[in-house]
PDB file of C-alpha atoms in Angstrom:
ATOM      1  CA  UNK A  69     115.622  86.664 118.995  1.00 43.00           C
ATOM      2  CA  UNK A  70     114.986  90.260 119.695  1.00 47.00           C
ATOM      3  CA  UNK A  71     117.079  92.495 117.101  1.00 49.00           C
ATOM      4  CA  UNK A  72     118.467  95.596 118.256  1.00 50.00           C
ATOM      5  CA  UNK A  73     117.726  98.727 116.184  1.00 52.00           C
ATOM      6  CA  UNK A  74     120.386 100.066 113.771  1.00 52.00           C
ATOM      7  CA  UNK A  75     121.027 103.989 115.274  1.00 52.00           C
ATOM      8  CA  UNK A  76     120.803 106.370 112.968  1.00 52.00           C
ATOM      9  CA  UNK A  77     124.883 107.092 112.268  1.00 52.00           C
ATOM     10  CA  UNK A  78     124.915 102.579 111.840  1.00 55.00           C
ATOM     11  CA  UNK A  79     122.539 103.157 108.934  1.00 52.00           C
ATOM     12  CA  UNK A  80     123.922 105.830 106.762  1.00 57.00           C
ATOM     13  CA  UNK A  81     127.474 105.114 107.202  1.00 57.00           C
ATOM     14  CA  UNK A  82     128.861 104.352 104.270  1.00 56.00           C
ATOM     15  CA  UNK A  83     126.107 104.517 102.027  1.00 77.00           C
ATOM     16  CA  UNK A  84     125.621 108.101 101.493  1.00 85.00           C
ATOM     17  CA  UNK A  85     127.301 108.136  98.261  1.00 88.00           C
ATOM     18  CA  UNK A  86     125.564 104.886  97.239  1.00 91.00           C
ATOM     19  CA  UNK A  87     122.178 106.787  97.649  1.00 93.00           C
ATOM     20  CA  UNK A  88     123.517 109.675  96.033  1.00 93.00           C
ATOM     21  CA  UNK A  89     124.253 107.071  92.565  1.00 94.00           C
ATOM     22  CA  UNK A  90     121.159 105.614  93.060  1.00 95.00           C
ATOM     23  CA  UNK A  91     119.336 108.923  93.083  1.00 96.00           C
ATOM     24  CA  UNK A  92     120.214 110.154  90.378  1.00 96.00           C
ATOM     25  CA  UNK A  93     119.556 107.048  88.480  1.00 96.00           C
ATOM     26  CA  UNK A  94     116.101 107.199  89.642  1.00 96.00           C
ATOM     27  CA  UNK A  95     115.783 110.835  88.534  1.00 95.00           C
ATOM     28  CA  UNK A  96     117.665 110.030  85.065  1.00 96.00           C
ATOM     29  CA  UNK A  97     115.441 106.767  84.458  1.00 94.00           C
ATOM     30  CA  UNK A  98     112.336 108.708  85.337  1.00 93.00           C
ATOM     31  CA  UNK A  99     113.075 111.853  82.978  1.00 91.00           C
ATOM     32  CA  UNK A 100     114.074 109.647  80.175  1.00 94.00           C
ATOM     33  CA  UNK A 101     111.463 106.825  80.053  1.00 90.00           C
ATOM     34  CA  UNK A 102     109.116 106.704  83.141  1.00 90.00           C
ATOM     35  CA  UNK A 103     107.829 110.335  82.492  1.00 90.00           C
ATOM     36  CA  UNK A 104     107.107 110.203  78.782  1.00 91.00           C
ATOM     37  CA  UNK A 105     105.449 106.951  79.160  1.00 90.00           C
ATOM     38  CA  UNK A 106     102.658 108.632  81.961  1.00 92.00           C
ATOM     39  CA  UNK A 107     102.464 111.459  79.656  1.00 90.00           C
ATOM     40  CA  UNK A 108     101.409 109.671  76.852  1.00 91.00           C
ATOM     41  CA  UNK A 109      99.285 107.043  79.035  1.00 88.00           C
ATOM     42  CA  UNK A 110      97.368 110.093  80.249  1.00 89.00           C
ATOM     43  CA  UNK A 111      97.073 112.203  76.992  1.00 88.00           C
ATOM     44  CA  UNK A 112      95.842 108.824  75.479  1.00 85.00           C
ATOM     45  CA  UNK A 113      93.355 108.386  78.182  1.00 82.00           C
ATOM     46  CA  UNK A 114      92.122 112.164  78.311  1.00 78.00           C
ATOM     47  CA  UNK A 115      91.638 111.992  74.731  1.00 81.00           C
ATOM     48  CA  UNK A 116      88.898 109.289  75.271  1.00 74.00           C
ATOM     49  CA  UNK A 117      87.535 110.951  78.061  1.00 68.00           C
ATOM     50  CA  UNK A 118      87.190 114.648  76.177  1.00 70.00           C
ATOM     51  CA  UNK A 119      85.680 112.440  72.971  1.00 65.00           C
ATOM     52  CA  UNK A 120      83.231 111.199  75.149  1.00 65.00           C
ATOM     53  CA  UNK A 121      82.492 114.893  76.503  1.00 64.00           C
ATOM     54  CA  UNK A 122      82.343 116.209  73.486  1.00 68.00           C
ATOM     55  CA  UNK A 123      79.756 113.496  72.252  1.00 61.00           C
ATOM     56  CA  UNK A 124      77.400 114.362  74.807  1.00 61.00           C
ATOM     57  CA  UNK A 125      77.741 117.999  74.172  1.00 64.00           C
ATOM     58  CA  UNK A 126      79.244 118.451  77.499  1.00 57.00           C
ATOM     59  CA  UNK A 127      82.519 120.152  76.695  1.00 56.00           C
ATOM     60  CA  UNK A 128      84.908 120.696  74.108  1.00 51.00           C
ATOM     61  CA  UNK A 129      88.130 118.942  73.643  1.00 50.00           C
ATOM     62  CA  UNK A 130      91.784 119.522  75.036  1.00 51.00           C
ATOM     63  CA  UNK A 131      94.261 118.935  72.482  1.00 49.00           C
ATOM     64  CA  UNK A 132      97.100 116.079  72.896  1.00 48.00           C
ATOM     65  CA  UNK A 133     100.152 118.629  72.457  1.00 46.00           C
ATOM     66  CA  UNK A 134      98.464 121.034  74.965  1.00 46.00           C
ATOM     67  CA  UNK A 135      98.161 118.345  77.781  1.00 46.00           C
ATOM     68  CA  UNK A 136     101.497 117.133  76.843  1.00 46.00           C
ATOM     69  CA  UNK A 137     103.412 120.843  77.469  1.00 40.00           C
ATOM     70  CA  UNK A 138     101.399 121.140  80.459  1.00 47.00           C
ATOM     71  CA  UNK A 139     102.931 118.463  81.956  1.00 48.00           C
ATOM     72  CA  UNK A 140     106.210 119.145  80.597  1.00 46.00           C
ATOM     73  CA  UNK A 141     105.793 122.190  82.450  1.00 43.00           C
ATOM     74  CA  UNK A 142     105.034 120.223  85.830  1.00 44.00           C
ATOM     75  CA  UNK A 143     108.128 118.220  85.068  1.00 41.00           C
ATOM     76  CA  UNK A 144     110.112 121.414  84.778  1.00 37.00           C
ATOM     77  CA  UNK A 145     109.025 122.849  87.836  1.00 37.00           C
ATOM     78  CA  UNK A 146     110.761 119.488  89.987  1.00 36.00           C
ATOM     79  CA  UNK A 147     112.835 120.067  88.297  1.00 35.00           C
ATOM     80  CA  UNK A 148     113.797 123.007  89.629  1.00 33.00           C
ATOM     81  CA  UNK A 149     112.596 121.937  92.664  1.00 34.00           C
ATOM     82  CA  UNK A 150     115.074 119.913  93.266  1.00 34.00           C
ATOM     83  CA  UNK A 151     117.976 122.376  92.204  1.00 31.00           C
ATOM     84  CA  UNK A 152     116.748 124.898  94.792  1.00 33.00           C
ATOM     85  CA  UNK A 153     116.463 122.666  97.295  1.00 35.00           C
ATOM     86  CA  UNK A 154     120.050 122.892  98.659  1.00 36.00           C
ATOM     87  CA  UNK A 155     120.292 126.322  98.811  1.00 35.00           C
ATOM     88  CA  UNK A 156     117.115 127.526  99.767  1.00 36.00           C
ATOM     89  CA  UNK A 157     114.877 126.998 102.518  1.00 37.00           C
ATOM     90  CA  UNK A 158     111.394 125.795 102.246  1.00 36.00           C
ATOM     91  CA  UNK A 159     108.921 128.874 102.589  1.00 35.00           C
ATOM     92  CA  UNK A 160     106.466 125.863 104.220  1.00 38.00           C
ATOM     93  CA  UNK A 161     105.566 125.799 107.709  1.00 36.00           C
ATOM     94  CA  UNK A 162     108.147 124.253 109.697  1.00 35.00           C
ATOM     95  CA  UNK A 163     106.638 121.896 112.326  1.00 37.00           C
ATOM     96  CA  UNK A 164     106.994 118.830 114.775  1.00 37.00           C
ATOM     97  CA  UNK A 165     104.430 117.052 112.582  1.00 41.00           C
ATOM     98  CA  UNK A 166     103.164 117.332 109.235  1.00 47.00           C
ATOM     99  CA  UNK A 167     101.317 120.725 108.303  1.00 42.00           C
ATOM    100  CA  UNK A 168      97.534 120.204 107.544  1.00 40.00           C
ATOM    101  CA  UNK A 169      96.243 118.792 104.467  1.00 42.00           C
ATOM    102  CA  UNK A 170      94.707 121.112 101.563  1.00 43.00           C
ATOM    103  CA  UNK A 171      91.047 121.599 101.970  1.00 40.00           C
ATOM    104  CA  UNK A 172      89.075 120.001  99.200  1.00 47.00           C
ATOM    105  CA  UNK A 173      87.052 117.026  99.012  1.00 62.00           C
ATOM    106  CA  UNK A 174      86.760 114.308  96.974  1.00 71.00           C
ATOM    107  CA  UNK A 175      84.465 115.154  93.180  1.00 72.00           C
ATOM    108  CA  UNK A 176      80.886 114.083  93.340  1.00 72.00           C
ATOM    109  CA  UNK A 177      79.181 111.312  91.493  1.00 81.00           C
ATOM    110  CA  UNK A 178      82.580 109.156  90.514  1.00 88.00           C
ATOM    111  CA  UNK A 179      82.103 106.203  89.352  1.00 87.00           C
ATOM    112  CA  UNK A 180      84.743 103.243  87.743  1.00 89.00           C
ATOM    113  CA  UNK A 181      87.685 104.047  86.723  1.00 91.00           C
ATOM    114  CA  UNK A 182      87.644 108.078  87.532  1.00 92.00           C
ATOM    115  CA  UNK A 183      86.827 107.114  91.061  1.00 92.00           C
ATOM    116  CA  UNK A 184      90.581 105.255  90.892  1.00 93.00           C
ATOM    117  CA  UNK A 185      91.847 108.376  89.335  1.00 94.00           C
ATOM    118  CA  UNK A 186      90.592 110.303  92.474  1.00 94.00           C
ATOM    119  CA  UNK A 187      92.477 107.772  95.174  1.00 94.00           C
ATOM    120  CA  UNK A 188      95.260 107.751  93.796  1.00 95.00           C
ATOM    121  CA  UNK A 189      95.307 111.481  93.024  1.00 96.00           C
ATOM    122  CA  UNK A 190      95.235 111.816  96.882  1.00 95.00           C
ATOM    123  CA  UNK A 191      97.536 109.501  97.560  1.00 96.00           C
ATOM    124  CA  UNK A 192      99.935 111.103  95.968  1.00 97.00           C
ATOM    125  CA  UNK A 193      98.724 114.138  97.319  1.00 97.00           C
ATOM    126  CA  UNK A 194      99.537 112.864 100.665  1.00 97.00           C
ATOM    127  CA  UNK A 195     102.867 111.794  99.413  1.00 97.00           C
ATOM    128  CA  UNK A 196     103.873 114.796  98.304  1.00 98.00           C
ATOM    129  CA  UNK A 197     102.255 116.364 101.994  1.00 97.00           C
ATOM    130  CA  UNK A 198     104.716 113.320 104.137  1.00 97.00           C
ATOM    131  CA  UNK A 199     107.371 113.994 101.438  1.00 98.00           C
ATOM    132  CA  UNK A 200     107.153 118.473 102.636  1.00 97.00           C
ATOM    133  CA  UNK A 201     106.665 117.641 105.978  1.00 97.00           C
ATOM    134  CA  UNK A 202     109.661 115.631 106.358  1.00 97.00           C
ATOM    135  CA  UNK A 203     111.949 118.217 104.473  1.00 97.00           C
ATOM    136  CA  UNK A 204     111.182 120.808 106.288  1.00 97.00           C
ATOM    137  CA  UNK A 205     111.744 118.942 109.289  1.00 97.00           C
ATOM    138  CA  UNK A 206     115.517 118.172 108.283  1.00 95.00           C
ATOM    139  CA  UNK A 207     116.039 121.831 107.574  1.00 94.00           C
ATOM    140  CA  UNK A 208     114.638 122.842 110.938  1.00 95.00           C
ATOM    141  CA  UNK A 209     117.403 120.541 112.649  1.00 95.00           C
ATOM    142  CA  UNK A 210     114.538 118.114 114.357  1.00 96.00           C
ATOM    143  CA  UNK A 211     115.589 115.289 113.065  1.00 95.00           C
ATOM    144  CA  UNK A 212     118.968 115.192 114.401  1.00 93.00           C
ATOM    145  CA  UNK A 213     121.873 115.271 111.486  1.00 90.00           C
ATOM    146  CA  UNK A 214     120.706 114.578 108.124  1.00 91.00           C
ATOM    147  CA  UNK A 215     122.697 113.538 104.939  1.00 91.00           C
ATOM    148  CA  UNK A 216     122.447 115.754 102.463  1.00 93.00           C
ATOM    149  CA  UNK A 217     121.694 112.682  99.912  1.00 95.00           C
ATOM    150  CA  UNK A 218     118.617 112.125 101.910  1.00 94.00           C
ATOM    151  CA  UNK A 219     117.588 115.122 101.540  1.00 95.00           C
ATOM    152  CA  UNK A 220     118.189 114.779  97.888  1.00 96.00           C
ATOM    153  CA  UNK A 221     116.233 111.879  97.816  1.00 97.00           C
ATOM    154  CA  UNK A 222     113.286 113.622  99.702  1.00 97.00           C
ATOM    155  CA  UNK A 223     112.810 115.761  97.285  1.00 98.00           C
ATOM    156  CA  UNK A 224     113.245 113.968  94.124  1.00 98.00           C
ATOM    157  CA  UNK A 225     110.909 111.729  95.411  1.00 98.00           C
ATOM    158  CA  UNK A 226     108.516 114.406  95.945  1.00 98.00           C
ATOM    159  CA  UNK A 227     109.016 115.963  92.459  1.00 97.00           C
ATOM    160  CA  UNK A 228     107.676 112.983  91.172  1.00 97.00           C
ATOM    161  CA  UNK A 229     104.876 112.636  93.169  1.00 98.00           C
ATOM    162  CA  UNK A 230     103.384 115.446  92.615  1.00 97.00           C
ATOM    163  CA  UNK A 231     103.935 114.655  88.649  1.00 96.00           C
ATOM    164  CA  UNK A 232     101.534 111.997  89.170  1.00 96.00           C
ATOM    165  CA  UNK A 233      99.749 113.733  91.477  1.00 96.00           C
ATOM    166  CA  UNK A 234      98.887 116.285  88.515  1.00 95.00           C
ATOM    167  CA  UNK A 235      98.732 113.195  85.946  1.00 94.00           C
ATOM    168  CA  UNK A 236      95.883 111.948  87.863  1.00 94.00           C
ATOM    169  CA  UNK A 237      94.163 115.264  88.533  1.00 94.00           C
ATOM    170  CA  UNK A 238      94.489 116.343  84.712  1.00 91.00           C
ATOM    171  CA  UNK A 239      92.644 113.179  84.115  1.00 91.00           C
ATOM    172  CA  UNK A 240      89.785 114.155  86.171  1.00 91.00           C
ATOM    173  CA  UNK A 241      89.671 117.458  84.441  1.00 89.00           C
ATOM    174  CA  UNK A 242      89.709 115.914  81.243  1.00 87.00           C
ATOM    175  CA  UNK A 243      86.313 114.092  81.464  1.00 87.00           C
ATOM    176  CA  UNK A 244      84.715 117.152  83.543  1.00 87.00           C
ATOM    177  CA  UNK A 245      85.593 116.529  86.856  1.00 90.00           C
ATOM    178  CA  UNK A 246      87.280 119.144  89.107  1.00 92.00           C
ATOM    179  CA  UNK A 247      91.004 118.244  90.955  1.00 93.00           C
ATOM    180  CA  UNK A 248      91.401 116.025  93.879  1.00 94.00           C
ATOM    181  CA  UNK A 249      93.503 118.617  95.977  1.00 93.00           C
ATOM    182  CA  UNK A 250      93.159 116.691  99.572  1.00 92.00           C
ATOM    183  CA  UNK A 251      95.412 114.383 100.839  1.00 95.00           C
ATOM    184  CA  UNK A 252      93.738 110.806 101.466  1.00 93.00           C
ATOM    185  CA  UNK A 253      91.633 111.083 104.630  1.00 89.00           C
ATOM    186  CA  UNK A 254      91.559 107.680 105.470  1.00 90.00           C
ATOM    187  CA  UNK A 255      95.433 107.613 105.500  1.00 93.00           C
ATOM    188  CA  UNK A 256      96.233 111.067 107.189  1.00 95.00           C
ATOM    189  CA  UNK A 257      95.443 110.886 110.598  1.00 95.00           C
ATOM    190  CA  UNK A 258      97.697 107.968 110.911  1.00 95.00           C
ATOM    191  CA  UNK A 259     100.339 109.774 109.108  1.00 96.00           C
ATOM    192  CA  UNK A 260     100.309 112.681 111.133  1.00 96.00           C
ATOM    193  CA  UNK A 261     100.106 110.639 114.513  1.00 96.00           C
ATOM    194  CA  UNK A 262     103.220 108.749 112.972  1.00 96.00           C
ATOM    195  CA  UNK A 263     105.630 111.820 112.119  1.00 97.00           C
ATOM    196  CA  UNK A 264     104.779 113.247 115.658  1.00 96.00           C
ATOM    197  CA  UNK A 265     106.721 110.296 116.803  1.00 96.00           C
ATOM    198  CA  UNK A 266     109.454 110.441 114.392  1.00 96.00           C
ATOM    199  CA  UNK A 267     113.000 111.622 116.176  1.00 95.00           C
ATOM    200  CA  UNK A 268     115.609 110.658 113.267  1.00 95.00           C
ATOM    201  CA  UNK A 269     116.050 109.836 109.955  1.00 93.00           C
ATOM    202  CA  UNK A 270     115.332 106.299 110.162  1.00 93.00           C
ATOM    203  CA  UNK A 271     112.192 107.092 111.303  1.00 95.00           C
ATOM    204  CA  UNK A 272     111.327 109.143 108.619  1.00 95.00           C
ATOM    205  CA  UNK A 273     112.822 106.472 106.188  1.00 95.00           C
ATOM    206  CA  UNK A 274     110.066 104.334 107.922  1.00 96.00           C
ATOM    207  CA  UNK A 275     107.276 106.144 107.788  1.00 97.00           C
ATOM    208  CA  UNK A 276     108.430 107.118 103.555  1.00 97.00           C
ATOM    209  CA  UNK A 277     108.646 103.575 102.796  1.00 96.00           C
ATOM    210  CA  UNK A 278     104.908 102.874 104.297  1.00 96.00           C
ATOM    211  CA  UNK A 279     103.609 105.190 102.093  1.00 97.00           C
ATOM    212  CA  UNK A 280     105.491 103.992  98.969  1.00 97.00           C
ATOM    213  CA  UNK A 281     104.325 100.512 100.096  1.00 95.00           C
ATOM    214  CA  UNK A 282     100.599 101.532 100.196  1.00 95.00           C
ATOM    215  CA  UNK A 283     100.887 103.383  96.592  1.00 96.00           C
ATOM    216  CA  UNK A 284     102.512 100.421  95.070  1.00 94.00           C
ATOM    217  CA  UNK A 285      99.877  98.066  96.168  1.00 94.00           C
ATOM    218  CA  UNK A 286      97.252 100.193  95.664  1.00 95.00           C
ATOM    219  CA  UNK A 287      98.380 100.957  91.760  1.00 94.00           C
ATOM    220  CA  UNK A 288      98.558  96.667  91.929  1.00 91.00           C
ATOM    221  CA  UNK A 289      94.928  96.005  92.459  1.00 91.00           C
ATOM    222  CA  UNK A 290      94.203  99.070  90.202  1.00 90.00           C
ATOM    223  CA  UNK A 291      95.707  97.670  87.489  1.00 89.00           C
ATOM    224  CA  UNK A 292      93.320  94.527  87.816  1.00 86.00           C
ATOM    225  CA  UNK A 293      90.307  96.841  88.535  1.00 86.00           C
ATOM    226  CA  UNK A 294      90.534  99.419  85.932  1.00 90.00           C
ATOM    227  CA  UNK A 295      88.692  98.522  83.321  1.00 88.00           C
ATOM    228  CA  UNK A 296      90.012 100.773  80.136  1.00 89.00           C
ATOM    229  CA  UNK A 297      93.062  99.904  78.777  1.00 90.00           C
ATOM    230  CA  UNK A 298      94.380 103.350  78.322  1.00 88.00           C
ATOM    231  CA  UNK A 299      93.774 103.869  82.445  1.00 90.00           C
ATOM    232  CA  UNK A 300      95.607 100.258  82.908  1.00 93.00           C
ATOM    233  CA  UNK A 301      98.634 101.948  81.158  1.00 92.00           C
ATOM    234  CA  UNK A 302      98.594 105.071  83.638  1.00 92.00           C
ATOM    235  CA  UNK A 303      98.728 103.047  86.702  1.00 93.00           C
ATOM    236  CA  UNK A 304     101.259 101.097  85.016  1.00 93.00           C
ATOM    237  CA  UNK A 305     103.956 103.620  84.241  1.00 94.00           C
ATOM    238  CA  UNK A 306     103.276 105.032  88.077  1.00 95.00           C
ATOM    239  CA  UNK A 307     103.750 101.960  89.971  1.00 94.00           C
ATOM    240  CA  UNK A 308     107.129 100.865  89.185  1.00 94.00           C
ATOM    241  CA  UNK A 309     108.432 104.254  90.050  1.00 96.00           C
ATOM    242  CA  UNK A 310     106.968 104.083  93.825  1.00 96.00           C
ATOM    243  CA  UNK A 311     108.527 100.765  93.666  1.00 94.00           C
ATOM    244  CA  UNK A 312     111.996 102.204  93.038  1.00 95.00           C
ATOM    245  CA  UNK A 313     111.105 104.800  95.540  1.00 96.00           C
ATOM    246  CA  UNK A 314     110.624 101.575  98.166  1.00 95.00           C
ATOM    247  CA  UNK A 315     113.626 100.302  97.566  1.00 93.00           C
ATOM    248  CA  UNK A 316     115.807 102.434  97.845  1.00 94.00           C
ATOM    249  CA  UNK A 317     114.058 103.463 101.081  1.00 95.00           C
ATOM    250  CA  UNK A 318     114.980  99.562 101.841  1.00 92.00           C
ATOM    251  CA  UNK A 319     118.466 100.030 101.096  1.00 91.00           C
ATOM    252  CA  UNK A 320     118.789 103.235 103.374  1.00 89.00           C
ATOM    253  CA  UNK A 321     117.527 100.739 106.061  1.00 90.00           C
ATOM    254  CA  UNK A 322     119.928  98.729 105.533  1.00 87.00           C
ATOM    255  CA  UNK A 323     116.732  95.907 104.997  1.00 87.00           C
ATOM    256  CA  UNK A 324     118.068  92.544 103.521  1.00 75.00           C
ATOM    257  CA  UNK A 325     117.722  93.631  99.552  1.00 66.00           C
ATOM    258  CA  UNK A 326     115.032  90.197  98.540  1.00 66.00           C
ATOM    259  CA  UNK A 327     112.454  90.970  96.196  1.00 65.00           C
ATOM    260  CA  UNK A 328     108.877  89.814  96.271  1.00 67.00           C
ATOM    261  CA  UNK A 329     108.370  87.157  93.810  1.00 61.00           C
ATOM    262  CA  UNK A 330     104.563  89.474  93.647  1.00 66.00           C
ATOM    263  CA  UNK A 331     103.742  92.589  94.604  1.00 74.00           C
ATOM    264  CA  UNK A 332     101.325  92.442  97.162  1.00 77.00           C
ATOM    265  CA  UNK A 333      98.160  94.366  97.377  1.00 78.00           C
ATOM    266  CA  UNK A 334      97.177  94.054 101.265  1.00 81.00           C
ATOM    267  CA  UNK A 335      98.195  97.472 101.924  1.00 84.00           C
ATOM    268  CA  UNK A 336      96.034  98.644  98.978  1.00 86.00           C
ATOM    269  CA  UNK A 337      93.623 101.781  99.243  1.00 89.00           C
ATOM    270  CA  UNK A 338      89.767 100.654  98.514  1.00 83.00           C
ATOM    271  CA  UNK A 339      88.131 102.787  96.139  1.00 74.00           C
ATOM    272  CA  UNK A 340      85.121 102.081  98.344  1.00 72.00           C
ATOM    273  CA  UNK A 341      86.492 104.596 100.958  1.00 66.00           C
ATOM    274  CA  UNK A 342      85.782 107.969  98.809  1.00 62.00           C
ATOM    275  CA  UNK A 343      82.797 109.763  99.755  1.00 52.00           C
ATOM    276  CA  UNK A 344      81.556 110.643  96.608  1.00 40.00           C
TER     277      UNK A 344
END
């Protein structure tokens, strides 16, 4: 049996305020616990990686308190990200499809576990690029009429992608490695030929939860890759927050709320795919 499509108006009504609730859980649960936990994770890991530095006379050493106000400065700025977003509008290109990824390419010569740091620094990159595009599309009126708790969502969502975005990257540049500033190339193209189709909010909705989906799994089979401890533990405090971001995408959906007993992983990024 062929289902019809829920319209746009059939998926939001009623659970606007719902969404609102369970956005600002998310935002509470990630400020209180999710955030501190990465934070430490990383500052943990970067330690090992500027020891290491240091003992080959490479560099000198990053203190913990210094990475850890650094990032409590990235958290700040979503923060106020997020209050802005209401009454401001995005100084962003507004387009029909997403705006084109930062230049930059991948660091040289990564091997193990910094070459995992590097995916998924461009995956959220590429978030964070999906997350802009599709904002700035709302504002712009081209997606038809938008709840303002999706928009809400949108951006909170964004905030903390590019938290982990900068998580990621600040490992890098802890063991000597410049920033990942480009969104994944293998995964672009297809999201840019997949917003020019988008018309509405459900498509959107759609094309977030992908994304969410392919972060999730791909923080899955990192966790079994990875081989310190310390960069198990990053991937570990990401990964359940792009799994709240999925399901609440699910809920907006209106997608029939069953849990995977596991968390796949045949969506995952391959590390093989950077071209360093």
């Amino acid at each position: 049996m062929i289902r019809r499509r829920k319209t746009t108006t059939e998926v939001f009504e009623g659970t606007e305020a719902e969404l609102a609730r369970m956005t600002k859980d998310l935002h509470e649960i990630h400020y209180d616990l999710s955030l501190p936990a990465m934070q430490e994770a990383v500052a943990d890991l970067q330690e090992t990686n500027q020891d290491r530095l240091r003992d080959a006379g490479l560099g000198g050493r990053t203190s913990r308190r210094t990475f850890l106000l650094g990032t409590g400065a990235v958290a700040a700025g979503g923060l106020l990200l997020a209050a802005c977003s209401s009454s401001s509008s995005s100084s962003s290109k507004k387009s029909s499809s997403a705006s084109s990824s930062a230049s930059g390419k991948y660091p040289a010569d990564l091997t193990g576990d910094l070459k995992v740091a590097a995916l998924a620094a461009s995956l959220e990159n590429l978030a964070v690029y999906a997350y802009t595009a599709g904002i700035n599309a709302a504002k712009a009126g081209k997606l038809g009429t938008v709840p303002p708790a999706v928009v809400t969502f949108a951006v909170t969502a964004r905030s903390q992608h590019q938290q982990h975005g900068a998580a990621w990257n600040s490992v890098l540049t802890g063991a000597g490695k410049p920033k990942v500033t480009e969104t994944d190339p293998a995964l672009t193209p297809t999201v840019n030929s997949d917003f020019a189709k988008v018309t509405d909010v459900t498509g959107l909705a759609n094309l977030a939860l992908t994304l969410e989906n392919v972060a999730a799994q791909t923080y899955q089979a990192a966790i079994a890759a990875l081989s310190s401890t310390k960069a198990i533990g990053v991937a570990a405090t990401i990964q359940p927050v792009e799994l709240q971001h999925a399901a609440i995408l699910n809920f907006v959906l209106g997608n029939y709320p069953v849990p995977n007993a596991f968390n796949p992983t045949s969506e995952a990024r391959p590390t093989s795919d950077l071209n360093a």
